[in-house]
C-alpha cells in the first residue's frame, strides 16, 4: 500500500466517521464541531484528486464561513449557557424512507457509471484554468452569483438595521 | 527538500513528517524568545527591567522556566464543562496556526508545501483558529468565556475581509497565489520589494497590518481576551499547558501574519542589500528578522494603546478598512495596467 | 445663608409645632427633630423651598439610644447654592421602628436607608428596595444596636472566631 | 417579518473580577452586549468599622481603623477624623501641624489620583500609564515612609497633632517632588488622556448630569466632573485651606457631554496640578520650628455632644458623624464615605451602555471597596 492509499483511506475514514457523529451526536454543538472534520476530510480528498483550489475553497467557505455561522446559530438560538444542548430524534419514518431512496439512487449511479482509470500523470495546477474559465466563458454566471450575494447581504443588513431602530 | 531527506531516512513517510516538522524548529524557540521579548519590551516601556534573575543575563531563560512550570501544573478541567471539547480546543487552535506555516517560504530552499494556492490556503486554514476559540469558549461553560468567544469570532470573521482584500492587491500585482513565486519576484535590491513597486501597495500594507492585528487579537483589538472586561475571555477557565497552547497559538499567529506580511510586501527571504548576505541560510535569517521586526511593532502598539470597544471595532472594520481596501484594490489594478 | 433657628422658624410656620421641634441646648450645633410620619413632607419642603434650597443630603445615619429605648435617624442636609446646612432627626421607639423613606426626595437616601435598616433595624416606609446592604440577606440581628449579640452560627460556620 | 426573539442574560461581574477594583459584585442584565440593568452588590469587605469604633476605649484608637477605610488615601481619612474630634473638643492645633497636615493630605491626593488614573488606563486596556503612575506614586510613598515609617496605613495624623515630627529634610524632599512631578503629568496626557482611542472609549460614556449628581449627593471628582463647582476645601474650608490659592477643576465636556467618563478622569488629572500648587505654597509658608502636638489630655474625654465634620478626600466628601456620651469611648461613629454614595449612581448612569462601558464607568467613579463596605 503506497502513501497515497494510506492518506486516501485515512481521510475517507475521517470523513465518514465524523459524518456519523454529525448525525448521531445527541449534542448539536458536538454535531457542529464534527461537521468541521467532515469538511476537512472532504478537503483532503480534493487535494488527493489534485484539485487544490477546490480544496482550499472548501476550507475557506465551509469551515471559515458556513460552519462558523452554523455554530453561531446554534449558540444563539438555544440555551447557550448550559452544555446540555440536546437533540431528539424526530420523524423517523420519513427520514428513513428519504435516506433509503437517496442511498438507492447513489448505489444505482455507482453501478451504472463506466469508471475509467486515468493513467497517473504529472498534474498541472488548476488555479490558472479556473481563473481563465471564470473570467472568459463563465463571466455571466459569476456576475449573477455576485449580484445575488450582494442582494442577500443588503437584505441581511436591512433586517439587522430595522431591529436596531425599533429598540 | 523532501527528496533530500528521503535519501537519509528509511521510509518516505518519515521524510514527509520530518519535512513537516521543520517549521517547529523555528516556531518553538521563537515563541520562547518572543514571550521573553514581550516582557522586556513592555518592561522597558514602563520604566521597569522585567525578568532579570532566571538564567543570568537579563533573565534569558525566564520563559523556559515558565514553560516547565506550566507543564507541571495540575490540569484543571471545570466539572460542568464539556470535557472533550474543552480538552481538544487548545490543540485544534495550535493545529490551525501551525498548518498555515506549511506554505511560508522560509528561504529560497525551504517551503513546506509548494502550493500554487499558497496565499489562499493561509487565509483558509487560519479560520480553524476561530473555530477552536468558539469551541473553547463554549466548552468552558462560563458566560465570560462565551462572550469572549463570540467577540473573537465576530471580530476575526469581519477582519478577514480587509485582510483578504489587502492580500488580493498583492495577488493582482504579482499575478500568482504561490508565495514562493511572489518571493522570487522580489529578488534583487530593496527596490524590487513589492512595497516600493507600487504606491498603492503601501496603502495595502497598512491595511494588511491593521487588520492582521485584529486577526491575531492584539491590542488595540484584543477584545477577545480583554482582561479588564471579560476576565480572560475564552481562556478564562484554562490553566497550565492547555492555556500554554493558546499562548503558543497567539504567538505563532503573530509570527505567521508577520511572515506573510514580509513575504507579500517586504521581499520575503531576500536580503535588502542585493547579493550581499543572501543565500538559503541567510534567507532564513532575513525572513525571521523581518518577521521579528513586525512583531516588535505589534508589541510596541500593545504597550502604547488602549483597547477599542466592540462597536468601535466593528466601525473601524466595516466603515473604514473595507471601503478603503476595495478602492485601493481597484487602484492597484489600475496602476499595474498603466505602468 | 440661614442658621438653624431661622430655618426652624420657617418650618414651624409651615408644619406646626407638633411636627417639628428645635433642640437648642445641643452642643456644637442645634438640630431639629421631625415627626417620623412627616419627614418626607419636611424634607421635600426643605428641598423645594426657594429660601432654603437644600439640594444635597450629606449623610443619613441610624443611631440606637438604649437609654430611651429608641432609635434615631439623623439627616445632615446642605445647600450647595445657599451655603447653609442643617441637622434633622427622627426618633422612633425601639419596638416599632418605622420612618418614612425620603428616597423620592434625594436618591442618595436609597443606599443610606438600606444601610440604616441593615445596621440599626429601622424600617423605611415607601422605600423601593428595602434589603440589607452590607450584611448577607439572611443575617440575624442589627449589628449597631447596643444590645446586639453576634449569632452563634451562620450557615454552619461558627461566627465569633 | 416575524419578530426576532431575544433573551436577556444575567451575568455576574465580580466579586472576583479584575475591573471592579476590589470585591464589588455587579449583577449585569444584558441584551447582547448592551446593559439593561446593573445592580451593585456590596458588603464583601465589611469589617464592622463602626461597631469597632464604638468598642474602643479611646478616641485615638479609632485612627488605625480609619486608615483602613480608604486604604489608598489613609492620610485624608485620618485628617477628617482628627478634625471632627478636635472640633468636639474645641481645641486649636499648632500652625506647623496644620501645614504638615495640608501637605500630607495633598500629597495623598496626588498619590490617590495617580492610582485612579493609572488603574483607569488599565480598565480601558492601556497598561503602560499604570506603571508610570506607580513609579511616581512611589516617590510620594517614600516621603510618607520617611515621615511615619509606613507606606500605606500611616496612623500619622492624631487628634490634636501628629504622631511625630517630620524628618529634617522633609521640605527638600517635598520640593524635589513638586519639581519632578509636573512634567510627568504632561507625559500622562500625551500617553493616555489625549489618545484618540481613549477619548473614544470614555467621551459620552456614562454621562452623569449635574442635577442627578447633586440628587445622588455625589462628591469629589464625580460631582465636579459633572460641572458642579463644589469643593469643600473652598466651599467649607477646614484646616488652613482658606490660606491657599488654587482653582477648583470642573468638567466642561471638552470631548463629549459634560459629566462623561472623560470629564471625571480629566478632573483628577488637573486636580493633581492644583495639589502641586497648594503644596508649593504650603512648603514656602510652613514654619521650620514648632510643636507637633496640641495640648491634648492623654485620655480624651469630649463633652456630651455630636458633630458632623466633613473634609474633601481624593474621592469626595468624607464625613464623620460622631456622637459622644461624655465617656472615653465614642458612642457612635459613622463614616459617610464618598465611594459609597458615588457608587450608588452606577445603576442610573450605566443603563443602555455596553459591557466595556461598565468597566469604564466603574473606573471613572474611582471606588475603593474598603471605604464602601467599611
JSON list of N, CA, C and O in Angstrom, two decimals, chain B residues 233-264:
[
{"chain": "B", "resi": 233, "resn": "UNK", "atom": "N", "xyz": [-11.62, 36.26, 28.78]},
{"chain": "B", "resi": 233, "resn": "UNK", "atom": "CA", "xyz": [-12.26, 35.86, 27.54]},
{"chain": "B", "resi": 233, "resn": "UNK", "atom": "C", "xyz": [-12.35, 34.35, 27.44]},
{"chain": "B", "resi": 233, "resn": "UNK", "atom": "O", "xyz": [-12.60, 33.66, 28.43]},
{"chain": "B", "resi": 234, "resn": "UNK", "atom": "N", "xyz": [-12.09, 33.84, 26.25]},
{"chain": "B", "resi": 234, "resn": "UNK", "atom": "CA", "xyz": [-12.30, 32.42, 26.03]},
{"chain": "B", "resi": 234, "resn": "UNK", "atom": "C", "xyz": [-11.34, 31.56, 26.85]},
{"chain": "B", "resi": 234, "resn": "UNK", "atom": "O", "xyz": [-11.57, 30.38, 27.04]},
{"chain": "B", "resi": 235, "resn": "UNK", "atom": "N", "xyz": [-10.24, 32.13, 27.33]},
{"chain": "B", "resi": 235, "resn": "UNK", "atom": "CA", "xyz": [-9.29, 31.30, 28.06]},
{"chain": "B", "resi": 235, "resn": "UNK", "atom": "C", "xyz": [-9.41, 31.43, 29.58]},
{"chain": "B", "resi": 235, "resn": "UNK", "atom": "O", "xyz": [-8.53, 30.98, 30.31]},
{"chain": "B", "resi": 236, "resn": "UNK", "atom": "N", "xyz": [-10.52, 31.99, 30.04]},
{"chain": "B", "resi": 236, "resn": "UNK", "atom": "CA", "xyz": [-10.68, 32.18, 31.48]},
{"chain": "B", "resi": 236, "resn": "UNK", "atom": "C", "xyz": [-10.50, 30.88, 32.26]},
{"chain": "B", "resi": 236, "resn": "UNK", "atom": "O", "xyz": [-9.83, 30.85, 33.29]},
{"chain": "B", "resi": 237, "resn": "UNK", "atom": "N", "xyz": [-11.10, 29.81, 31.77]},
{"chain": "B", "resi": 237, "resn": "UNK", "atom": "CA", "xyz": [-11.10, 28.57, 32.55]},
{"chain": "B", "resi": 237, "resn": "UNK", "atom": "C", "xyz": [-9.86, 27.73, 32.31]},
{"chain": "B", "resi": 237, "resn": "UNK", "atom": "O", "xyz": [-9.71, 26.69, 32.91]},
{"chain": "B", "resi": 238, "resn": "UNK", "atom": "N", "xyz": [-9.00, 28.16, 31.42]},
{"chain": "B", "resi": 238, "resn": "UNK", "atom": "CA", "xyz": [-7.84, 27.32, 31.09]},
{"chain": "B", "resi": 238, "resn": "UNK", "atom": "C", "xyz": [-6.68, 27.61, 32.02]},
{"chain": "B", "resi": 238, "resn": "UNK", "atom": "O", "xyz": [-6.49, 28.72, 32.49]},
{"chain": "B", "resi": 239, "resn": "UNK", "atom": "N", "xyz": [-5.90, 26.57, 32.27]},
{"chain": "B", "resi": 239, "resn": "UNK", "atom": "CA", "xyz": [-4.71, 26.76, 33.08]},
{"chain": "B", "resi": 239, "resn": "UNK", "atom": "C", "xyz": [-3.66, 25.78, 32.60]},
{"chain": "B", "resi": 239, "resn": "UNK", "atom": "O", "xyz": [-3.93, 24.90, 31.78]},
{"chain": "B", "resi": 240, "resn": "UNK", "atom": "N", "xyz": [-2.47, 25.95, 33.13]},
{"chain": "B", "resi": 240, "resn": "UNK", "atom": "CA", "xyz": [-1.40, 25.02, 32.81]},
{"chain": "B", "resi": 240, "resn": "UNK", "atom": "C", "xyz": [-1.06, 25.00, 31.33]},
{"chain": "B", "resi": 240, "resn": "UNK", "atom": "O", "xyz": [-1.14, 26.01, 30.64]},
{"chain": "B", "resi": 241, "resn": "UNK", "atom": "N", "xyz": [-0.73, 23.82, 30.85]},
{"chain": "B", "resi": 241, "resn": "UNK", "atom": "CA", "xyz": [-0.23, 23.73, 29.48]},
{"chain": "B", "resi": 241, "resn": "UNK", "atom": "C", "xyz": [-1.33, 23.94, 28.45]},
{"chain": "B", "resi": 241, "resn": "UNK", "atom": "O", "xyz": [-1.06, 24.35, 27.33]},
{"chain": "B", "resi": 242, "resn": "UNK", "atom": "N", "xyz": [-2.59, 23.66, 28.85]},
{"chain": "B", "resi": 242, "resn": "UNK", "atom": "CA", "xyz": [-3.66, 23.93, 27.88]},
{"chain": "B", "resi": 242, "resn": "UNK", "atom": "C", "xyz": [-3.74, 25.43, 27.60]},
{"chain": "B", "resi": 242, "resn": "UNK", "atom": "O", "xyz": [-3.94, 25.85, 26.47]},
{"chain": "B", "resi": 243, "resn": "UNK", "atom": "N", "xyz": [-3.60, 26.20, 28.65]},
{"chain": "B", "resi": 243, "resn": "UNK", "atom": "CA", "xyz": [-3.53, 27.64, 28.46]},
{"chain": "B", "resi": 243, "resn": "UNK", "atom": "C", "xyz": [-2.29, 27.99, 27.67]},
{"chain": "B", "resi": 243, "resn": "UNK", "atom": "O", "xyz": [-2.32, 28.85, 26.79]},
{"chain": "B", "resi": 244, "resn": "UNK", "atom": "N", "xyz": [-1.19, 27.27, 27.99]},
{"chain": "B", "resi": 244, "resn": "UNK", "atom": "CA", "xyz": [0.05, 27.49, 27.27]},
{"chain": "B", "resi": 244, "resn": "UNK", "atom": "C", "xyz": [-0.10, 27.29, 25.77]},
{"chain": "B", "resi": 244, "resn": "UNK", "atom": "O", "xyz": [0.51, 27.99, 24.97]},
{"chain": "B", "resi": 245, "resn": "UNK", "atom": "N", "xyz": [-0.95, 26.32, 25.41]},
{"chain": "B", "resi": 245, "resn": "UNK", "atom": "CA", "xyz": [-1.17, 26.08, 23.98]},
{"chain": "B", "resi": 245, "resn": "UNK", "atom": "C", "xyz": [-1.81, 27.29, 23.31]},
{"chain": "B", "resi": 245, "resn": "UNK", "atom": "O", "xyz": [-1.49, 27.64, 22.18]},
{"chain": "B", "resi": 246, "resn": "UNK", "atom": "N", "xyz": [-2.73, 27.92, 24.02]},
{"chain": "B", "resi": 246, "resn": "UNK", "atom": "CA", "xyz": [-3.35, 29.12, 23.46]},
{"chain": "B", "resi": 246, "resn": "UNK", "atom": "C", "xyz": [-2.33, 30.24, 23.31]},
{"chain": "B", "resi": 246, "resn": "UNK", "atom": "O", "xyz": [-2.32, 30.98, 22.33]},
{"chain": "B", "resi": 247, "resn": "UNK", "atom": "N", "xyz": [-1.48, 30.32, 24.31]},
{"chain": "B", "resi": 247, "resn": "UNK", "atom": "CA", "xyz": [-0.41, 31.31, 24.27]},
{"chain": "B", "resi": 247, "resn": "UNK", "atom": "C", "xyz": [0.49, 31.05, 23.06]},
{"chain": "B", "resi": 247, "resn": "UNK", "atom": "O", "xyz": [0.84, 31.95, 22.30]},
{"chain": "B", "resi": 248, "resn": "UNK", "atom": "N", "xyz": [0.82, 29.77, 22.89]},
{"chain": "B", "resi": 248, "resn": "UNK", "atom": "CA", "xyz": [1.65, 29.36, 21.78]},
{"chain": "B", "resi": 248, "resn": "UNK", "atom": "C", "xyz": [0.98, 29.74, 20.46]},
{"chain": "B", "resi": 248, "resn": "UNK", "atom": "O", "xyz": [1.61, 30.26, 19.54]},
{"chain": "B", "resi": 249, "resn": "UNK", "atom": "N", "xyz": [-0.33, 29.48, 20.40]},
{"chain": "B", "resi": 249, "resn": "UNK", "atom": "CA", "xyz": [-1.07, 29.80, 19.19]},
{"chain": "B", "resi": 249, "resn": "UNK", "atom": "C", "xyz": [-1.04, 31.29, 18.91]},
{"chain": "B", "resi": 249, "resn": "UNK", "atom": "O", "xyz": [-0.84, 31.71, 17.78]},
{"chain": "B", "resi": 250, "resn": "UNK", "atom": "N", "xyz": [-1.24, 32.06, 19.98]},
{"chain": "B", "resi": 250, "resn": "UNK", "atom": "CA", "xyz": [-1.27, 33.51, 19.77]},
{"chain": "B", "resi": 250, "resn": "UNK", "atom": "C", "xyz": [0.06, 33.98, 19.18]},
{"chain": "B", "resi": 250, "resn": "UNK", "atom": "O", "xyz": [0.08, 34.74, 18.20]},
{"chain": "B", "resi": 251, "resn": "UNK", "atom": "N", "xyz": [1.15, 33.51, 19.77]},
{"chain": "B", "resi": 251, "resn": "UNK", "atom": "CA", "xyz": [2.44, 33.97, 19.28]},
{"chain": "B", "resi": 251, "resn": "UNK", "atom": "C", "xyz": [2.76, 33.38, 17.91]},
{"chain": "B", "resi": 251, "resn": "UNK", "atom": "O", "xyz": [3.36, 34.06, 17.06]},
{"chain": "B", "resi": 252, "resn": "UNK", "atom": "N", "xyz": [2.36, 32.13, 17.69]},
{"chain": "B", "resi": 252, "resn": "UNK", "atom": "CA", "xyz": [2.57, 31.54, 16.37]},
{"chain": "B", "resi": 252, "resn": "UNK", "atom": "C", "xyz": [1.79, 32.32, 15.31]},
{"chain": "B", "resi": 252, "resn": "UNK", "atom": "O", "xyz": [2.28, 32.58, 14.21]},
{"chain": "B", "resi": 253, "resn": "UNK", "atom": "N", "xyz": [0.56, 32.72, 15.68]},
{"chain": "B", "resi": 253, "resn": "UNK", "atom": "CA", "xyz": [-0.25, 33.52, 14.76]},
{"chain": "B", "resi": 253, "resn": "UNK", "atom": "C", "xyz": [0.41, 34.85, 14.45]},
{"chain": "B", "resi": 253, "resn": "UNK", "atom": "O", "xyz": [0.40, 35.33, 13.32]},
{"chain": "B", "resi": 254, "resn": "UNK", "atom": "N", "xyz": [0.97, 35.46, 15.51]},
{"chain": "B", "resi": 254, "resn": "UNK", "atom": "CA", "xyz": [1.68, 36.73, 15.29]},
{"chain": "B", "resi": 254, "resn": "UNK", "atom": "C", "xyz": [2.81, 36.55, 14.29]},
{"chain": "B", "resi": 254, "resn": "UNK", "atom": "O", "xyz": [2.99, 37.34, 13.38]},
{"chain": "B", "resi": 255, "resn": "UNK", "atom": "N", "xyz": [3.57, 35.46, 14.49]},
{"chain": "B", "resi": 255, "resn": "UNK", "atom": "CA", "xyz": [4.69, 35.21, 13.58]},
{"chain": "B", "resi": 255, "resn": "UNK", "atom": "C", "xyz": [4.16, 34.98, 12.18]},
{"chain": "B", "resi": 255, "resn": "UNK", "atom": "O", "xyz": [4.73, 35.49, 11.20]},
{"chain": "B", "resi": 256, "resn": "UNK", "atom": "N", "xyz": [3.07, 34.25, 12.10]},
{"chain": "B", "resi": 256, "resn": "UNK", "atom": "CA", "xyz": [2.51, 33.92, 10.80]},
{"chain": "B", "resi": 256, "resn": "UNK", "atom": "C", "xyz": [2.14, 35.19, 10.02]},
{"chain": "B", "resi": 256, "resn": "UNK", "atom": "O", "xyz": [2.55, 35.36, 8.88]},
{"chain": "B", "resi": 257, "resn": "UNK", "atom": "N", "xyz": [1.37, 36.08, 10.65]},
{"chain": "B", "resi": 257, "resn": "UNK", "atom": "CA", "xyz": [0.96, 37.27, 9.90]},
{"chain": "B", "resi": 257, "resn": "UNK", "atom": "C", "xyz": [2.16, 38.16, 9.61]},
{"chain": "B", "resi": 257, "resn": "UNK", "atom": "O", "xyz": [2.21, 38.80, 8.56]},
{"chain": "B", "resi": 258, "resn": "UNK", "atom": "N", "xyz": [3.14, 38.17, 10.51]},
{"chain": "B", "resi": 258, "resn": "UNK", "atom": "CA", "xyz": [4.32, 38.98, 10.24]},
{"chain": "B", "resi": 258, "resn": "UNK", "atom": "C", "xyz": [5.11, 38.41, 9.07]},
{"chain": "B", "resi": 258, "resn": "UNK", "atom": "O", "xyz": [5.56, 39.15, 8.20]},
{"chain": "B", "resi": 259, "resn": "UNK", "atom": "N", "xyz": [5.25, 37.08, 9.05]},
{"chain": "B", "resi": 259, "resn": "UNK", "atom": "CA", "xyz": [5.99, 36.45, 7.94]},
{"chain": "B", "resi": 259, "resn": "UNK", "atom": "C", "xyz": [5.23, 36.66, 6.63]},
{"chain": "B", "resi": 259, "resn": "UNK", "atom": "O", "xyz": [5.82, 36.99, 5.60]},
{"chain": "B", "resi": 260, "resn": "UNK", "atom": "N", "xyz": [3.91, 36.48, 6.70]},
{"chain": "B", "resi": 260, "resn": "UNK", "atom": "CA", "xyz": [3.13, 36.67, 5.49]},
{"chain": "B", "resi": 260, "resn": "UNK", "atom": "C", "xyz": [3.26, 38.10, 5.00]},
{"chain": "B", "resi": 260, "resn": "UNK", "atom": "O", "xyz": [3.43, 38.35, 3.80]},
{"chain": "B", "resi": 261, "resn": "UNK", "atom": "N", "xyz": [3.26, 39.03, 5.95]},
{"chain": "B", "resi": 261, "resn": "UNK", "atom": "CA", "xyz": [3.43, 40.43, 5.58]},
{"chain": "B", "resi": 261, "resn": "UNK", "atom": "C", "xyz": [4.77, 40.66, 4.90]},
{"chain": "B", "resi": 261, "resn": "UNK", "atom": "O", "xyz": [4.87, 41.35, 3.89]},
{"chain": "B", "resi": 262, "resn": "UNK", "atom": "N", "xyz": [5.82, 40.03, 5.45]},
{"chain": "B", "resi": 262, "resn": "UNK", "atom": "CA", "xyz": [7.12, 40.27, 4.82]},
{"chain": "B", "resi": 262, "resn": "UNK", "atom": "C", "xyz": [7.24, 39.54, 3.49]},
{"chain": "B", "resi": 262, "resn": "UNK", "atom": "O", "xyz": [7.94, 40.02, 2.60]},
{"chain": "B", "resi": 263, "resn": "UNK", "atom": "N", "xyz": [6.55, 38.41, 3.34]},
{"chain": "B", "resi": 263, "resn": "UNK", "atom": "CA", "xyz": [6.58, 37.75, 2.02]},
{"chain": "B", "resi": 263, "resn": "UNK", "atom": "C", "xyz": [5.85, 38.61, 0.99]},
{"chain": "B", "resi": 263, "resn": "UNK", "atom": "O", "xyz": [6.33, 38.83, -0.11]},
{"chain": "B", "resi": 264, "resn": "UNK", "atom": "N", "xyz": [4.69, 39.12, 1.40]},
{"chain": "B", "resi": 264, "resn": "UNK", "atom": "CA", "xyz": [3.86, 39.82, 0.43]},
{"chain": "B", "resi": 264, "resn": "UNK", "atom": "C", "xyz": [4.37, 41.21, 0.10]},
{"chain": "B", "resi": 264, "resn": "UNK", "atom": "O", "xyz": [4.15, 41.72, -0.98]}
]
